[in-house]
Short mmCIF file of C-alpha atoms and ligand atoms in Angstrom, two decimals:
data_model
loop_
_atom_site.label_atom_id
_atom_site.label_comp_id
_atom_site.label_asym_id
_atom_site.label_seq_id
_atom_site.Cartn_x
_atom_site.Cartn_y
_atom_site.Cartn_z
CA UNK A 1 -23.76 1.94 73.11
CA UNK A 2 -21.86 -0.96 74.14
CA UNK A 3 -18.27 -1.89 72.85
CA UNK A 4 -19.08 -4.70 70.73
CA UNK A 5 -18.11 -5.03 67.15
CA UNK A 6 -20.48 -6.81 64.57
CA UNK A 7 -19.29 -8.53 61.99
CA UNK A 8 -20.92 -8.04 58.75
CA UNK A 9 -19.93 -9.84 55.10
CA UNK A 10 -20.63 -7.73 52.23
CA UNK A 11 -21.03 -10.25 49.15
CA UNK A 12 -20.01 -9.63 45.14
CA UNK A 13 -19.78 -12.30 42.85
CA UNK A 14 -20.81 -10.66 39.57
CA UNK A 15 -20.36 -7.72 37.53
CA UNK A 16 -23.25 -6.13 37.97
CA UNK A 17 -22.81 -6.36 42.02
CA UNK A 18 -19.29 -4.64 42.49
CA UNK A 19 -20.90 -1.26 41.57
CA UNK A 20 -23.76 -1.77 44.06
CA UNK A 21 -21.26 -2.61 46.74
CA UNK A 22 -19.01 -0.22 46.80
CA UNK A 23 -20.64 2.49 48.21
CA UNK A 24 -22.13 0.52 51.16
CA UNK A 25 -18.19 -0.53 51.68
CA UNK A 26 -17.62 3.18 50.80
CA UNK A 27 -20.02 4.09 54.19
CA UNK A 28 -19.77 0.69 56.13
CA UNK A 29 -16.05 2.10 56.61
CA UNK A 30 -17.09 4.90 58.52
CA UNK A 31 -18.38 2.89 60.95
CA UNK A 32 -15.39 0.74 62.18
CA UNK A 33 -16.09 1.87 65.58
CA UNK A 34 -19.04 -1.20 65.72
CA UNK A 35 -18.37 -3.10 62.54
CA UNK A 36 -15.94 -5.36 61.61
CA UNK A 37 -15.94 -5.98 58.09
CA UNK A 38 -14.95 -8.78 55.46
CA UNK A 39 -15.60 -8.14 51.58
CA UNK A 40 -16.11 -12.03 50.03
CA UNK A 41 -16.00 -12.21 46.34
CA UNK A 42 -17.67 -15.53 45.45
CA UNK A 43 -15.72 -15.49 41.67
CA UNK A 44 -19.39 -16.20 39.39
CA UNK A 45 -16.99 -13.99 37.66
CA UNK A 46 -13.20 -13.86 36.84
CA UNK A 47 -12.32 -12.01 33.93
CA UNK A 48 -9.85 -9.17 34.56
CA UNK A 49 -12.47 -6.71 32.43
CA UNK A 50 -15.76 -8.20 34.28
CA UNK A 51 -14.24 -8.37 38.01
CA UNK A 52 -10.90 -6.96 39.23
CA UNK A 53 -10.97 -4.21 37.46
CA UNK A 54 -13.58 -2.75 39.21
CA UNK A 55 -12.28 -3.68 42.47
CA UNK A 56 -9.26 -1.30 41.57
CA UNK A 57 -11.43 1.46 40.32
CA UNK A 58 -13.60 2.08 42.88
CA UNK A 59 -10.59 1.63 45.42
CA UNK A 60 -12.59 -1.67 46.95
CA UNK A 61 -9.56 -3.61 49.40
CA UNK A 62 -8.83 -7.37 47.83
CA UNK A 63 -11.30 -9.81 49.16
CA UNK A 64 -10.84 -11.15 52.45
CA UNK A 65 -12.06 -14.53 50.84
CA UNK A 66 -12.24 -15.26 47.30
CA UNK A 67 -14.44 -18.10 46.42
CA UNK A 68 -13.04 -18.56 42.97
CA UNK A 69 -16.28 -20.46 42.32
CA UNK A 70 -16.02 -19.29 38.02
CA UNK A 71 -18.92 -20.59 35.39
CA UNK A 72 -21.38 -23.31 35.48
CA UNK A 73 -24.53 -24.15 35.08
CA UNK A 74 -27.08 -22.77 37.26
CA UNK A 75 -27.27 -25.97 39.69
CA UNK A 76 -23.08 -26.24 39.85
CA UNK A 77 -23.04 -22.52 40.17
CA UNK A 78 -24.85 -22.11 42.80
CA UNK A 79 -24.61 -25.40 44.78
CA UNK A 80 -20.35 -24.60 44.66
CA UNK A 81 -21.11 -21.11 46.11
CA UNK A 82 -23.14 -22.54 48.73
CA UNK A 83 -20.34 -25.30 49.59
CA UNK A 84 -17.81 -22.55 49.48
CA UNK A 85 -19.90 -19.95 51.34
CA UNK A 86 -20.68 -22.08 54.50
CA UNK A 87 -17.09 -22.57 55.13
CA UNK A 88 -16.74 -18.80 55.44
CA UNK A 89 -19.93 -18.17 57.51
CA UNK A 90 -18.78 -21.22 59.96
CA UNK A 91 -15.55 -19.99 60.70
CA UNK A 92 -16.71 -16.29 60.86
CA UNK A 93 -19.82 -16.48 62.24
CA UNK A 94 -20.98 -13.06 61.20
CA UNK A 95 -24.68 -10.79 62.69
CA UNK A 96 -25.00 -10.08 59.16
CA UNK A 97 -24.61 -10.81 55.69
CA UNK A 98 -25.39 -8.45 52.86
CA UNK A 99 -26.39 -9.34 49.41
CA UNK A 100 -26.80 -7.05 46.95
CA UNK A 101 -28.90 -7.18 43.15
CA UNK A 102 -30.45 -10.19 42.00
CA UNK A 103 -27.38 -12.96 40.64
CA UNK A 104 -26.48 -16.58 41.37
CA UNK A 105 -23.88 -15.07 44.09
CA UNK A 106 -27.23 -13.36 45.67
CA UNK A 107 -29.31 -16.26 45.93
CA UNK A 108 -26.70 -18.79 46.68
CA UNK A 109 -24.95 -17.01 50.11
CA UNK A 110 -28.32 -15.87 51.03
CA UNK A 111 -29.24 -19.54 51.30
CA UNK A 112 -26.17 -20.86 53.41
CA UNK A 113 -26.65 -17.70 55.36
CA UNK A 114 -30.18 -18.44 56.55
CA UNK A 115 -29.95 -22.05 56.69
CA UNK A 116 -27.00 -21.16 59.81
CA UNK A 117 -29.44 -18.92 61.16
CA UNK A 118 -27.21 -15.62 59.97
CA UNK A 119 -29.59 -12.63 58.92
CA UNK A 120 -29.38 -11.05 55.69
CA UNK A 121 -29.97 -7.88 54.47
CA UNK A 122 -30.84 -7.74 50.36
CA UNK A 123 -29.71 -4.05 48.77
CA UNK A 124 -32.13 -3.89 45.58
CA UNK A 125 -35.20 -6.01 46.99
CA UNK A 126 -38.80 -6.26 45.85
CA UNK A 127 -38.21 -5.84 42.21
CA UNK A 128 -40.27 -8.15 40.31
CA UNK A 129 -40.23 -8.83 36.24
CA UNK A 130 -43.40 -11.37 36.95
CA UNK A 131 -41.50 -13.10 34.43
CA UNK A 132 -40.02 -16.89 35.84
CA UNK A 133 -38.08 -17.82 33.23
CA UNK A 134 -35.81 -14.90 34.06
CA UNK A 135 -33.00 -17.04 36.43
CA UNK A 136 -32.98 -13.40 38.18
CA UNK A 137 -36.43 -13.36 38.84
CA UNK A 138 -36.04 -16.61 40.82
CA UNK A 139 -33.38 -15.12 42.64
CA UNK A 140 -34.93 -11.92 43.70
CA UNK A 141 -38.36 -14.02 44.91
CA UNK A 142 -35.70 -16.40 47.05
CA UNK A 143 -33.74 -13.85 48.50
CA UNK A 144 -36.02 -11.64 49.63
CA UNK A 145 -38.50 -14.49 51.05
CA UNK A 146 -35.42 -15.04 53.01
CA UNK A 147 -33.98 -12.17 54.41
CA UNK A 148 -34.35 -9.71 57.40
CA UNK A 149 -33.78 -6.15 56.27
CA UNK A 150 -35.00 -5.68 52.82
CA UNK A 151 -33.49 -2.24 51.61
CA UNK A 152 -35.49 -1.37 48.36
CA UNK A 153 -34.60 1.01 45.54
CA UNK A 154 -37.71 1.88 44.21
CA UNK A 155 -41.52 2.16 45.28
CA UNK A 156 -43.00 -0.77 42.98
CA UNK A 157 -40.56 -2.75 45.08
CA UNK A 158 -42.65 -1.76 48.25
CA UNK A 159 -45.72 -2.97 47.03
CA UNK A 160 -44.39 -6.48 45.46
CA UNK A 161 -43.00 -7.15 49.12
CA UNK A 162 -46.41 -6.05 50.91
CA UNK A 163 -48.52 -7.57 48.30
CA UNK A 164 -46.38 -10.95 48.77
CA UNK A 165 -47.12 -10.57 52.32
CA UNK A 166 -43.91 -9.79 53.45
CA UNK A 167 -43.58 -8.11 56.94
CA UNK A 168 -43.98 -4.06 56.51
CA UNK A 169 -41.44 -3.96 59.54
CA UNK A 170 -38.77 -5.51 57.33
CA UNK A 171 -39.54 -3.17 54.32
CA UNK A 172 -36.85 -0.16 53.70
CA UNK A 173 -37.13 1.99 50.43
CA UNK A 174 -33.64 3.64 50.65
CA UNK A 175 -32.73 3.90 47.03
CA UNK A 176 -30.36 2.67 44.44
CA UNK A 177 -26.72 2.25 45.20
CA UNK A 178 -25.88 1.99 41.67
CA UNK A 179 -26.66 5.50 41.58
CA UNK A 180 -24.74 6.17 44.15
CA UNK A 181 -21.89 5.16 42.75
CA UNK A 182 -22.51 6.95 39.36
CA UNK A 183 -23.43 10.17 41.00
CA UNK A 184 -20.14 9.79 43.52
CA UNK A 185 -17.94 9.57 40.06
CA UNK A 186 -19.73 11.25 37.82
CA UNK A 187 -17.04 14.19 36.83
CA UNK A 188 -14.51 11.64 36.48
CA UNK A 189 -16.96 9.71 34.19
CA UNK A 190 -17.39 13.07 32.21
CA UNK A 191 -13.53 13.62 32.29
CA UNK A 192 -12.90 10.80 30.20
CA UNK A 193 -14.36 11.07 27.11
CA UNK A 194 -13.62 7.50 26.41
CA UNK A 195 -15.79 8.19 22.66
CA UNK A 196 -12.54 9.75 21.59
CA UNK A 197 -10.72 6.11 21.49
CA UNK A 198 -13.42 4.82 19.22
CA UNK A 199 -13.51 8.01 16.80
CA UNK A 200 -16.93 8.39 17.96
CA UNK A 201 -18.97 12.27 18.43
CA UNK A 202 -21.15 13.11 21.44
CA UNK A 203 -24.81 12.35 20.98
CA UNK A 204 -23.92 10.82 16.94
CA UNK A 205 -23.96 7.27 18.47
CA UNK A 206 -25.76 4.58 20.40
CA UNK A 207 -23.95 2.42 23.21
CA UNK A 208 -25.39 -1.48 22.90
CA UNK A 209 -25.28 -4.08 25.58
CA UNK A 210 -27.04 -7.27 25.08
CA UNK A 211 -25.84 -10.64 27.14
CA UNK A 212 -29.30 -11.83 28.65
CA UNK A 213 -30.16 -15.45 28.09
CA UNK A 214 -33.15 -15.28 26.88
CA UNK A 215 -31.64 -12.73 23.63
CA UNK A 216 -27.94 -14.35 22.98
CA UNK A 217 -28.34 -18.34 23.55
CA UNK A 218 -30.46 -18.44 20.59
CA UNK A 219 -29.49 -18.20 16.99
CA UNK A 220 -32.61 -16.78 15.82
CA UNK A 221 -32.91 -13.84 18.17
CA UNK A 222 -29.44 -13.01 17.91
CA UNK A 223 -29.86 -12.71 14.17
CA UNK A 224 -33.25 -10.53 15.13
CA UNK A 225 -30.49 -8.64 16.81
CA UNK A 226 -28.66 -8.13 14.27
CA UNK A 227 -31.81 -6.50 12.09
CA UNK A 228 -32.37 -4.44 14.95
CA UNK A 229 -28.36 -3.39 14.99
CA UNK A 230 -28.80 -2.81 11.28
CA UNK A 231 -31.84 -0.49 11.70
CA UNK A 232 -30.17 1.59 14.27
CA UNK A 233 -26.99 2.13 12.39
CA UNK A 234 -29.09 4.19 9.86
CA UNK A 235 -29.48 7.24 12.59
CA UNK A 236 -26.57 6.93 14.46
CA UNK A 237 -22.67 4.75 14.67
CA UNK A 238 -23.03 1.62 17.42
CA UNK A 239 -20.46 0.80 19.41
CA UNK A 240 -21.08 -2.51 21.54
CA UNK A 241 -19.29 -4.03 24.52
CA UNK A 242 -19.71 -7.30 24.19
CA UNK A 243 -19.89 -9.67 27.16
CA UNK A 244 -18.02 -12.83 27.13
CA UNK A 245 -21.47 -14.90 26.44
CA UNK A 246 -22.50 -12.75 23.92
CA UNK A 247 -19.21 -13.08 22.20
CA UNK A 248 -19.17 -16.61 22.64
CA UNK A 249 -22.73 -17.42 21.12
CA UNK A 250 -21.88 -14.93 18.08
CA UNK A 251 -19.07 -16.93 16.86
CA UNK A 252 -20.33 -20.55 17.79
CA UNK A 253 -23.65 -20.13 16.09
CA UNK A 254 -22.36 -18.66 12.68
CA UNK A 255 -23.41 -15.19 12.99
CA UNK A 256 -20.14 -13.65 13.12
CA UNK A 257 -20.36 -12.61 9.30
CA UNK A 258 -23.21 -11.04 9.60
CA UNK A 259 -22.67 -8.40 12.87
CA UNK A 260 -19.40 -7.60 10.68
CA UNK A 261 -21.28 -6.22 7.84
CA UNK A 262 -23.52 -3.73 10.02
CA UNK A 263 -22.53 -0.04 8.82
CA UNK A 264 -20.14 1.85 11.73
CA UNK A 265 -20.90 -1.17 14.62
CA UNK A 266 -17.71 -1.65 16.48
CA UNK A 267 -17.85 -4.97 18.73
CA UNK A 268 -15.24 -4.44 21.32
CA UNK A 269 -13.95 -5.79 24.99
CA UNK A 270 -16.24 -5.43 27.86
CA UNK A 271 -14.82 -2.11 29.32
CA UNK A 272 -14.20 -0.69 32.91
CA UNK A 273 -16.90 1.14 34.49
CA UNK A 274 -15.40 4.42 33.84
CA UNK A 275 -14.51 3.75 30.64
CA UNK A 276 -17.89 1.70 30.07
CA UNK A 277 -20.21 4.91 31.84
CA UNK A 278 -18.41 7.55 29.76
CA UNK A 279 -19.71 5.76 26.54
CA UNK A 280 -23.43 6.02 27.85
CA UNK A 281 -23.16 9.32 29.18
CA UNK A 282 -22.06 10.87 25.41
CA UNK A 283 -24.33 8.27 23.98
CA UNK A 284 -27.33 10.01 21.85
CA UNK A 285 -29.68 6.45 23.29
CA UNK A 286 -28.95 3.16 24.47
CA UNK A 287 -29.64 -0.22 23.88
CA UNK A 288 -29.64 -2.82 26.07
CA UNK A 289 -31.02 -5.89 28.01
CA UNK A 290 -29.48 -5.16 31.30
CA UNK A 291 -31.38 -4.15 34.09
CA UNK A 292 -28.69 -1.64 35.92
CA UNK A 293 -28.29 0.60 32.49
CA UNK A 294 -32.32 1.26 32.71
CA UNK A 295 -31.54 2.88 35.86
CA UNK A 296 -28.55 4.60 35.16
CA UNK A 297 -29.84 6.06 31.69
CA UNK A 298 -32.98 6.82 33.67
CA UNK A 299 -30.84 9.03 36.41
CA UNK A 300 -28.76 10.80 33.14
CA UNK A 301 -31.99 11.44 31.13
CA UNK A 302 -30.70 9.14 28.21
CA UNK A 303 -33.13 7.58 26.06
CA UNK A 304 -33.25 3.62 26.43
CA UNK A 305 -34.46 0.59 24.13
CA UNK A 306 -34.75 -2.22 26.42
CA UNK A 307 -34.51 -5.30 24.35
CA UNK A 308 -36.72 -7.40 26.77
CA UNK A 309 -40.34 -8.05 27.52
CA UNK A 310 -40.57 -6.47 30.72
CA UNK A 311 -38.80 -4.61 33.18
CA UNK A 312 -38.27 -5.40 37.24
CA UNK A 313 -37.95 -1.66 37.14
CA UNK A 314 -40.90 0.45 36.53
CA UNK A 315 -39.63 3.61 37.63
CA UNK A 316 -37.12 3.58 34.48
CA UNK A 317 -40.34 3.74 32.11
CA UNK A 318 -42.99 6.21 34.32
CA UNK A 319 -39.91 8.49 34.20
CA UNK A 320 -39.67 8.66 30.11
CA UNK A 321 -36.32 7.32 29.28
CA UNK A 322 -36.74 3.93 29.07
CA UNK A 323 -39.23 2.18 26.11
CA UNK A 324 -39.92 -1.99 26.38
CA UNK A 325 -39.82 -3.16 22.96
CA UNK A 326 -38.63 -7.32 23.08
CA UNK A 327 -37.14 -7.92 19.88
CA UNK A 328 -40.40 -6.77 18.26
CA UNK A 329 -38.52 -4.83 14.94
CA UNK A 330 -41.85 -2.60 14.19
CA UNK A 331 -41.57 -1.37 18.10
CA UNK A 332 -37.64 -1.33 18.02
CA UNK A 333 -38.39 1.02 15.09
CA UNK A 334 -40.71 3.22 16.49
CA UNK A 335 -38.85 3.55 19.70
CA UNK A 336 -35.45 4.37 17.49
CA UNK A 337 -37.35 7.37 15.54
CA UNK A 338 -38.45 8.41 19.30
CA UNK A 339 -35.22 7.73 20.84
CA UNK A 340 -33.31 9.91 18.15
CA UNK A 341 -35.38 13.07 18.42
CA UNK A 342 -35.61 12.65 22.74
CA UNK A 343 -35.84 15.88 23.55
CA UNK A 344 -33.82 16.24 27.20
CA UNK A 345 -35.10 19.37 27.97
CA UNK A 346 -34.89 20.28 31.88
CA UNK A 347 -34.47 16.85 33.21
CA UNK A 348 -35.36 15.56 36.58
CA UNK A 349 -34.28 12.39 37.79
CA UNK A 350 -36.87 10.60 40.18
CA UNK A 351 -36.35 11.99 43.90
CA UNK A 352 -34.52 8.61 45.44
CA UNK A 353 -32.07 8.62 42.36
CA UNK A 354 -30.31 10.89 45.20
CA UNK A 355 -26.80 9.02 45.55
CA UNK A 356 -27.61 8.56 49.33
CA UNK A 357 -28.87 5.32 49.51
CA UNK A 358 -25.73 3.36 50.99
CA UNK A 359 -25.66 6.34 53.36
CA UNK A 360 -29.40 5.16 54.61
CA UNK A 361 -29.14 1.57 54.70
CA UNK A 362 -26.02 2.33 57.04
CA UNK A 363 -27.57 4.67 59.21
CA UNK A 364 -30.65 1.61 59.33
CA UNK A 365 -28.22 -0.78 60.26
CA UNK A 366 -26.17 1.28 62.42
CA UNK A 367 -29.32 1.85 64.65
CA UNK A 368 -30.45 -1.28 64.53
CA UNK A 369 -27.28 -2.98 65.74
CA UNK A 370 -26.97 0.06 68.95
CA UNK A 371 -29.89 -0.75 70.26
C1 LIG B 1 -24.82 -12.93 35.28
C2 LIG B 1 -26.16 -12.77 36.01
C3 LIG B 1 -26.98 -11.68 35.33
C4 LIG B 1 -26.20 -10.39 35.19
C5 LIG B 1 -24.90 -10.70 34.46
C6 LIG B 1 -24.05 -9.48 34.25
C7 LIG B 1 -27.05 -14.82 37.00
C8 LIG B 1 -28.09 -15.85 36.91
N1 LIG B 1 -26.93 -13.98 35.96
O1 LIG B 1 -25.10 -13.40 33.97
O2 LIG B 1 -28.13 -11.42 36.12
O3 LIG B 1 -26.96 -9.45 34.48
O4 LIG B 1 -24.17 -11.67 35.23
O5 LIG B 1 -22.92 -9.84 33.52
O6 LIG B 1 -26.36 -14.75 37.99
N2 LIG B 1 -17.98 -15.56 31.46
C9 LIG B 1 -16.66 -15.28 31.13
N3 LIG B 1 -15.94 -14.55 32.04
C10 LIG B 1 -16.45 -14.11 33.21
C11 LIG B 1 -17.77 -14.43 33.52
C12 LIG B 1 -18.54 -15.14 32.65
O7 LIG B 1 -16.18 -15.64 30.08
O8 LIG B 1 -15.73 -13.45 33.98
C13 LIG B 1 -18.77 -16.31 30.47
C14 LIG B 1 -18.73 -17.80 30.71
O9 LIG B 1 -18.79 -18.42 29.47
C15 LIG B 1 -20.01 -18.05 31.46
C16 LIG B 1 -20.94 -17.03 30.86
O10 LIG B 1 -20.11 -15.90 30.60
O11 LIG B 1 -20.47 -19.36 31.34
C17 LIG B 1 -22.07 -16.65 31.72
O12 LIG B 1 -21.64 -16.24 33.02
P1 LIG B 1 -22.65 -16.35 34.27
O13 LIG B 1 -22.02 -15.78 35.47
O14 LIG B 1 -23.17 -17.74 34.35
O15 LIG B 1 -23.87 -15.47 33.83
P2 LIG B 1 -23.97 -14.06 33.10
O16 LIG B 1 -24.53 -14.25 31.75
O17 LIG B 1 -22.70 -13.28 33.21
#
């Protein structure tokens, strides 16, 4: 091996990244000896509870460059990454940026990167919802057209990329580094019993998480919501983080009133991830829009509603946890009477669920770069 170091940027810009990255920073450490690393947060988002605060819990070092890029629309978004981005790339001219999951922040440094000829590796590629209107779905197609090393997390991933013709050379399934990080902390998670706080039992309530597009910027499916919120309160309490958009849309189109009157829902401050992860893990099922909790719930063996028409992530409903239901009430109902009498029994989680996956993709990259 030579004495070079490489430089490699390791992207977050949203919530659901920071999770993802930390246990690639977690391993990338390890290897000082040849890398030289820079953490650049691109600021999609800002709020103490949806950024920093993971940062401090998972012990991630203050971004070398902050971006402090904040909300827009899609264009604004992710044209002021890009402007920001390339000012970073140019003056650190690094072998290798790496993206991770499937936001704005994933799309938009992947482009800069590959327009000054810097490879990129993508951490979650080949998922596909086949479903365009999802802004993530556009992301994930871009990103991985685009990049070099594409480390996937689960085998339907594999075949998207092959079928799409990408090269098999390029191809990695490693495994999900979400799941690292919530198999890395899972006894603190356990230790907290964060249900406590909100006078809630173990397994007598549902966690809810709902912020997608597609269910909160409309009045009428947030009031299907609500139906939905009001059928589920007759098995179990709800208690619902509520992220900033979702808040946002409740109050500005009316609806306020009526989430109030549900029976036992508590609408509260999105929460730290060890605060957040506790709820799930006492949480008798889920429901949710977000992509990350169907894998998570899918590694605990917790039964999952995903409010949604599809799922980028297969594996989540071949393993039994997860049900698809949209906001189709007769299928939210059946899934509820399922969900509430899941039986756990002796649960497996599927084999690459492991909690090594940063520790591949750094091995892969590690080899790659002492050749
Ligand atoms: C983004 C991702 C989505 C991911 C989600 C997790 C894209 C296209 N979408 O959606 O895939 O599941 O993050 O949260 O990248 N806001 C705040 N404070 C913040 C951040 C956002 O108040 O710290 C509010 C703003 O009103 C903002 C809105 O939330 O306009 C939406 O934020 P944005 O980053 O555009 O998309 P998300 O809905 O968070």
């Amino acid at each position: 091996m030579n004495n070079k170091k490489y430089k490699i940027v390791l992207v977050g810009g949203a919530r659901p990244n920071f999770m993802k990255i930390a246990p690639i920073w977690r391993e990338l450490i390890k290897q000082k000896d040849i890398f030289e690393l820079f953490i650049v947060h691109t600021g999609q988002h800002y709020d103490y509870e949806m950024s920093k605060v993971f940062f401090e819990q998972f012990h991630l070092p203050t971004p070398h460059y902050y971006l402090n890029v904040g909300s827009g629309s899609h264009a604004y978004q992710t044209a002021q990454i890009m402007i920001a981005f390339e000012k970073v790339i140019l003056e650190l001219m690094p072998n290798l940026v790496i993206v991770v999951g499937d936001v704005n922040s994933t799309i938009a440094t992947s482009l800069t990167a590959v327009k000054l000829n810097i490879p990129i590796a993508h951490v979650e590629a080949g998922l596909r919802s086949f479903d365009r209107t999802m802004p993530e779905e556009i992301n994930r197609i871009l990103t991985d057209r685009i990049s070099d090393f594409l480390f996937v997390s689960e085998p339907a991933g594999v075949e998207n990329l092959l079928r799409e013709g990408t090269e098999e050379s390029k191809i990695y399934l490693v495994g999900n580094t979400m799941i690292d990080t919530l198999s890395y902390h899972f006894e603190t998670i356990r230790a907290i019993q964060a249900k406590n706080l909100y006078n809630l039992e173990s397994h007598k309530y549902c966690t809810i998480t709902l912020h997608r597009p597609s269910n909160v910027d409309s009045k009428e499916n947030l009031q299907k919501i609500a139906d939905i919120l009001n059928e589920a309160s007759k098995y179990v309490k709800l208690i619902f983080p509520a992220h900033p958009r979702t808040t946002k849309n409740i109050e500005s189109f009316g609806l306020k009133h009526i989430f109030d009157s549900i029976n036992d829902l508590q609408i509260i401050q999105p929460l730290g991830y060890f605060e957040f992860m506790s709820l799930i893990v006492d949480s008798r099922f889920v429901l949710t829009d977000s992509g990350g909790i169907q894998e998570e719930t899918t590694w605990l063996g917790i039964p999952c509603i995903t409010l949604r028409e599809n799922t980028e992530r297969p594996i989540t409903i071949t393993q039994g946890t997860n049900v698809i239901t949209g906001l189709d009430f007769d299928k939210v109902r059946q899934a509820l009477k399922r969900a509430n009498s899941f039986d756990r029994g002796d649960y497996t989680p599927p084999p690459l669920l492991d909690g090594q996956a940063s520790q591949r993709i750094i091995k892969i990259l590690r080899d790659f770069f002492a050749q």
